[in-house]
Amino acid sequence: MEGTIRYPDSSSVVVGVDGSDSARTAAMWAAAEAVRRDRPLHIVYGADTDARIIYLSAESVEQVRHAGRVLLDETAEAIRSEFPSAHVTTEFSRSDPVTALHRAAALHGTIVVGNRGRGGFGSLMLGSVGLKTAAGARTPVIVVRGAEEAIEAGVVVVGVRDEHDLECAQYAAGEAELRKASLRLLHVWNMLQSVGDVVTMLDNIEDVVNEHVEKLRAVTEQIRDEHPDLTVQADAEKSVSVAGVLVEASHHADLLVMGGRRSPGYIGPTLGRVTHTLVHHAHCPVLLVPRHRQELRSES
């Protein structure tokens, strides 16, 4: 970091910019979210000059610095024009974008990223910076997806796998109340996960169904007890594709909330196969809550 940086509040909404249309959309979405949460907005540009300085000339480094600062100033000005009440700070970082975003968010910030980077070629694909940021996050990350002018559905959807997703559901309930929306808890049961036990399953299909319904019921009852004024809907569905059901549900949601994996994911501690699919294909913003967030909270 360098220059006259105004450091972010520990609970800031942090958004990265890189000059792409996706990042600009994410910055405006993050500004609206910061105002909604009554939190500061911190805009970060990760120039990665520390890693490139060995083969960049001093003139090239200065050009990168200048371009980054201009982009930060222009983004901040556009946000203040659209959201006069927003408290906006900016940061030019010499670190790579992923490191800069994680550092700025610390333990309590919320990171917002766009749905694709400058180098991407697929309109549905999340850029590598966004993917790495989400995969290694220790704080909540929101991947901004969906149409810019999407009509509000008034619904927050949260994926509930089992009782270990209670904290994620509690987080989603808070998001629903913040948006004056209803909350839909969605448990998707994948029949193919137990294909090797298909005979046993057919013999005891009612017990299996009841087991899945019970996982959802326990979480639903606690959410309703903790949020008596919140409209809560709970649905359990069986499908050969968990991600497919959740992507379809995102058509009718303002926000899709998912918890991280209990064990290290195949991409990172937050991203498993289902969440990886969602950040690439969902039709609304996706909020990822790291599974180990509760451990961090107990340490702080």
Coordinates of C-alpha atoms in Angstrom, one line a residue:
M1 CA 0.0 0.0 0.0
E2 CA 1.2 3.5 -0.6
G3 CA 0.2 7.1 -0.8
T4 CA -2.4 8.8 1.4
I5 CA -4.6 5.8 2.0
R6 CA -7.7 6.1 4.2
Y7 CA -8.0 2.7 5.8
P8 CA -11.3 0.9 5.7
D9 CA -13.6 0.5 8.7
S10 CA -13.4 -3.1 9.9
S11 CA -16.9 -3.8 8.8
S12 CA -16.7 -2.0 5.5
V13 CA -18.1 -3.3 2.2
V14 CA -15.0 -3.8 0.1
V15 CA -15.1 -3.9 -3.7
G16 CA -12.3 -4.4 -6.2
V17 CA -12.1 -2.4 -9.5
D18 CA -10.0 -3.2 -12.6
G19 CA -11.5 -1.0 -15.3
S20 CA -13.9 -3.7 -16.6
D21 CA -17.6 -3.2 -17.0
S22 CA -18.3 -6.1 -14.6
A23 CA -16.2 -4.4 -11.9
R24 CA -18.0 -1.1 -12.4
T25 CA -21.3 -2.8 -12.0
A26 CA -20.1 -4.6 -8.9
A27 CA -18.9 -1.2 -7.5
M28 CA -22.3 0.4 -8.0
W29 CA -24.0 -2.7 -6.5
A30 CA -21.6 -2.6 -3.5
A31 CA -22.3 1.1 -3.0
A32 CA -26.1 0.4 -2.8
E33 CA -25.3 -2.5 -0.4
A34 CA -23.1 -0.3 1.8
V35 CA -25.9 2.3 2.1
R36 CA -28.4 -0.4 2.9
R37 CA -26.2 -1.8 5.6
D38 CA -25.1 1.7 6.8
R39 CA -21.5 0.7 6.4
P40 CA -18.6 2.5 4.7
L41 CA -17.6 1.5 1.1
H42 CA -13.9 0.8 0.5
I43 CA -12.8 0.6 -3.2
V44 CA -9.6 -1.3 -3.9
Y45 CA -7.3 -1.4 -6.9
G46 CA -4.7 -4.1 -6.7
A47 CA -1.9 -3.1 -9.1
D48 CA 0.4 -6.1 -8.4
T49 CA 3.4 -3.9 -9.0
D50 CA 5.4 -5.6 -6.2
A51 CA 5.4 -8.8 -8.2
R52 CA 6.1 -7.1 -11.5
I53 CA 8.6 -4.5 -10.5
I54 CA 11.6 -6.7 -11.4
Y55 CA 10.7 -6.6 -15.1
L56 CA 8.8 -3.3 -15.4
S57 CA 10.6 0.0 -15.9
A58 CA 10.1 2.8 -13.5
E59 CA 8.1 4.6 -16.1
S60 CA 5.8 1.7 -16.6
V61 CA 5.2 1.3 -12.8
E62 CA 4.4 5.0 -12.7
Q63 CA 1.9 4.6 -15.5
V64 CA 0.2 1.7 -13.7
R65 CA 0.0 3.9 -10.5
H66 CA -1.5 6.8 -12.4
A67 CA -4.0 4.7 -14.2
G68 CA -5.1 3.0 -10.9
R69 CA -5.5 6.2 -9.0
V70 CA -7.5 7.8 -11.9
L71 CA -9.8 4.7 -12.0
L72 CA -10.3 4.9 -8.2
D73 CA -11.1 8.6 -8.3
E74 CA -13.5 8.2 -11.2
T75 CA -15.3 5.3 -9.6
A76 CA -15.6 7.1 -6.2
E77 CA -16.9 10.2 -8.0
A78 CA -19.6 8.2 -9.9
I79 CA -20.6 6.4 -6.6
R80 CA -20.9 9.7 -4.7
S81 CA -23.0 11.2 -7.5
E82 CA -25.4 8.2 -7.4
F83 CA -25.3 7.7 -3.6
P84 CA -24.6 11.0 -1.9
S85 CA -24.9 9.5 1.6
A86 CA -22.3 6.9 0.9
H87 CA -19.0 7.1 2.9
V88 CA -16.4 6.1 0.3
T89 CA -12.7 5.4 0.8
T90 CA -10.2 4.3 -1.8
E91 CA -7.0 2.3 -1.8
F92 CA -4.3 1.8 -4.4
S93 CA -2.4 -1.4 -3.4
R94 CA 0.9 -2.6 -4.8
S95 CA -0.2 -6.2 -3.9
D96 CA -2.1 -8.5 -6.3
P97 CA -5.9 -7.9 -6.3
V98 CA -6.8 -11.0 -4.3
T99 CA -4.4 -10.3 -1.5
A100 CA -5.4 -6.6 -1.5
L101 CA -9.1 -7.5 -1.1
H102 CA -8.6 -10.1 1.6
R103 CA -6.4 -7.7 3.5
A104 CA -8.8 -4.8 3.2
A105 CA -11.7 -7.0 4.4
A106 CA -9.7 -8.3 7.4
L107 CA -12.0 -10.4 9.6
H108 CA -15.2 -8.5 9.5
G109 CA -15.6 -6.8 6.1
T110 CA -17.8 -8.0 3.2
I111 CA -16.1 -8.4 -0.2
V112 CA -17.9 -7.7 -3.4
V113 CA -16.6 -8.8 -6.8
G114 CA -17.9 -8.7 -10.4
N115 CA -19.0 -11.8 -12.3
R116 CA -16.1 -11.7 -14.8
G117 CA -12.7 -10.2 -15.3
R118 CA -11.1 -8.2 -18.0
G119 CA -9.4 -11.3 -19.5
G120 CA -12.5 -13.6 -19.6
F121 CA -14.1 -14.7 -22.8
G122 CA -17.3 -16.4 -21.5
S123 CA -20.1 -14.0 -20.6
L124 CA -21.2 -16.4 -17.8
M125 CA -17.8 -17.1 -16.3
L126 CA -16.4 -15.6 -13.1
G127 CA -12.9 -14.0 -13.6
S128 CA -9.9 -15.6 -12.0
V129 CA -9.5 -12.8 -9.5
G130 CA -13.1 -13.2 -8.4
L131 CA -12.8 -16.9 -8.2
K132 CA -9.6 -16.9 -6.1
T133 CA -11.1 -14.2 -3.9
A134 CA -14.2 -16.3 -3.2
A135 CA -12.2 -19.5 -2.8
G136 CA -9.9 -18.3 -0.2
A137 CA -12.1 -15.9 1.7
R138 CA -12.3 -15.7 5.4
T139 CA -15.2 -13.2 5.4
P140 CA -18.4 -13.2 3.3
V141 CA -18.0 -12.6 -0.4
I142 CA -20.7 -11.5 -2.8
V143 CA -20.4 -12.3 -6.5
V144 CA -22.6 -9.8 -8.4
R145 CA -24.6 -11.7 -11.0
G146 CA -27.9 -11.1 -12.8
A147 CA -29.2 -8.2 -14.9
E148 CA -28.4 -4.7 -13.8
E149 CA -32.0 -3.7 -14.0
A150 CA -33.5 -6.8 -12.5
I151 CA -36.9 -6.4 -10.8
E152 CA -36.7 -7.1 -7.1
A153 CA -38.3 -10.4 -6.2
G154 CA -38.6 -9.7 -2.5
V155 CA -37.0 -13.1 -1.7
V156 CA -33.7 -14.2 -0.2
V157 CA -32.9 -17.9 -0.9
V158 CA -30.5 -19.9 1.3
G159 CA -29.2 -23.4 0.5
V160 CA -29.5 -25.7 3.6
R161 CA -27.6 -29.0 3.4
D162 CA -28.0 -30.0 7.0
E163 CA -28.0 -28.7 10.6
H164 CA -24.4 -27.4 10.1
D165 CA -25.8 -24.7 7.8
L166 CA -27.7 -23.0 10.7
E167 CA -25.3 -20.1 10.9
C168 CA -25.6 -19.6 7.2
A169 CA -29.4 -19.6 7.5
Q170 CA -29.1 -17.1 10.3
Y171 CA -26.9 -14.9 8.2
A172 CA -29.5 -15.1 5.3
A173 CA -32.3 -14.2 7.7
G174 CA -30.5 -11.0 8.6
E175 CA -30.0 -10.3 4.9
A176 CA -33.8 -10.9 4.3
E177 CA -34.7 -8.5 7.1
L178 CA -32.3 -5.9 5.8
R179 CA -34.0 -6.1 2.4
K180 CA -37.5 -6.3 3.9
A181 CA -37.8 -9.5 2.0
S182 CA -39.0 -13.0 2.8
L183 CA -36.6 -16.0 3.3
R184 CA -36.8 -19.3 1.5
L185 CA -34.8 -22.2 3.0
L186 CA -34.1 -24.7 0.2
H187 CA -32.8 -28.2 0.9
V188 CA -32.0 -30.2 -2.2
W189 CA -31.6 -34.0 -1.9
N190 CA -29.4 -35.7 -4.5
M191 CA -30.6 -39.2 -5.0
L192 CA -27.4 -40.1 -6.9
Q193 CA -25.2 -39.6 -3.8
S194 CA -26.4 -42.9 -2.4
V195 CA -26.7 -44.8 -5.7
G196 CA -24.6 -47.7 -4.3
D197 CA -27.3 -48.2 -1.6
V198 CA -30.2 -48.0 -4.0
V199 CA -31.7 -51.3 -2.9
T200 CA -31.6 -50.3 0.8
M201 CA -33.0 -46.9 -0.1
L202 CA -35.9 -48.4 -1.9
D203 CA -36.7 -50.6 1.1
N204 CA -36.6 -47.7 3.5
I205 CA -37.5 -44.7 1.2
E206 CA -39.9 -43.2 3.8
D207 CA -37.1 -43.2 6.4
V208 CA -34.7 -41.5 4.0
V209 CA -37.2 -38.8 3.0
N210 CA -38.0 -38.2 6.7
E211 CA -34.3 -37.8 7.5
H212 CA -33.9 -35.1 4.8
V213 CA -37.1 -33.3 5.9
E214 CA -35.9 -33.4 9.5
K215 CA -32.6 -31.7 8.6
L216 CA -34.5 -28.8 7.1
R217 CA -37.1 -28.7 9.8
A218 CA -34.6 -28.3 12.6
V219 CA -33.0 -25.3 11.0
T220 CA -36.3 -23.8 9.9
E221 CA -37.8 -23.9 13.4
Q222 CA -34.8 -22.1 15.0
I223 CA -34.9 -19.4 12.3
R224 CA -38.6 -18.8 12.9
D225 CA -38.0 -18.7 16.7
E226 CA -35.2 -16.1 16.3
H227 CA -37.0 -14.0 13.6
P228 CA -40.7 -14.1 14.5
D229 CA -41.6 -11.3 12.1
L230 CA -39.8 -12.7 9.1
T231 CA -41.8 -14.7 6.5
V232 CA -40.0 -18.0 6.2
Q233 CA -40.7 -20.7 3.6
A234 CA -39.0 -24.1 3.7
D235 CA -38.8 -26.5 0.8
A236 CA -37.1 -29.8 0.4
E237 CA -36.6 -31.1 -3.2
K238 CA -35.0 -34.2 -4.7
S239 CA -33.0 -33.9 -7.9
V240 CA -30.1 -35.4 -9.7
S241 CA -28.5 -31.9 -9.7
V242 CA -28.3 -29.8 -6.5
A243 CA -26.8 -26.9 -8.4
G244 CA -29.4 -27.0 -11.1
V245 CA -32.3 -26.6 -8.6
L246 CA -30.5 -23.7 -6.8
V247 CA -29.7 -22.0 -10.2
E248 CA -33.4 -22.2 -11.1
A249 CA -34.4 -20.8 -7.7
S250 CA -32.1 -17.9 -8.3
H251 CA -34.4 -16.8 -11.1
H252 CA -36.8 -15.7 -8.4
A253 CA -34.5 -14.3 -5.7
D254 CA -32.7 -11.0 -4.9
L255 CA -29.9 -12.9 -3.2
L256 CA -28.7 -16.5 -3.0
V257 CA -26.8 -17.4 0.2
M258 CA -24.6 -20.4 0.5
G259 CA -22.3 -21.6 3.3
G260 CA -18.8 -22.9 2.7
R261 CA -17.8 -26.5 2.9
R262 CA -17.0 -28.2 6.2
S263 CA -13.8 -29.7 4.7
P264 CA -11.5 -28.0 2.2
G265 CA -13.3 -27.7 -1.1
Y266 CA -11.8 -28.8 -4.4
I267 CA -11.1 -25.2 -5.2
G268 CA -10.7 -23.7 -1.7
P269 CA -12.3 -23.7 1.7
T270 CA -15.3 -21.8 0.6
L271 CA -15.9 -23.2 -2.9
G272 CA -17.1 -26.7 -3.6
R273 CA -18.6 -28.1 -6.8
V274 CA -22.1 -26.7 -6.1
T275 CA -21.0 -23.2 -5.0
H276 CA -18.5 -23.1 -7.9
T277 CA -21.4 -23.7 -10.3
L278 CA -23.5 -21.0 -8.7
V279 CA -21.0 -18.2 -8.9
H280 CA -20.8 -18.9 -12.6
H281 CA -24.4 -19.5 -13.5
A282 CA -26.8 -18.0 -10.9
H283 CA -29.3 -15.4 -12.0
C284 CA -28.9 -13.1 -8.9
P285 CA -26.0 -12.1 -6.7
V286 CA -24.5 -15.0 -4.7
L287 CA -23.4 -14.5 -1.1
L288 CA -20.8 -17.0 0.2
V289 CA -20.4 -17.4 3.9
P290 CA -17.2 -19.2 4.9
R291 CA -17.9 -22.2 7.1
H292 CA -15.0 -21.3 9.5
R293 CA -16.5 -17.8 10.1
Q294 CA -17.9 -19.0 13.4
E295 CA -14.5 -20.1 14.5
L296 CA -13.1 -16.6 13.7
R297 CA -15.9 -14.9 15.5
S298 CA -15.1 -17.0 18.7
E299 CA -11.4 -16.0 18.5
S300 CA -12.1 -12.2 18.1

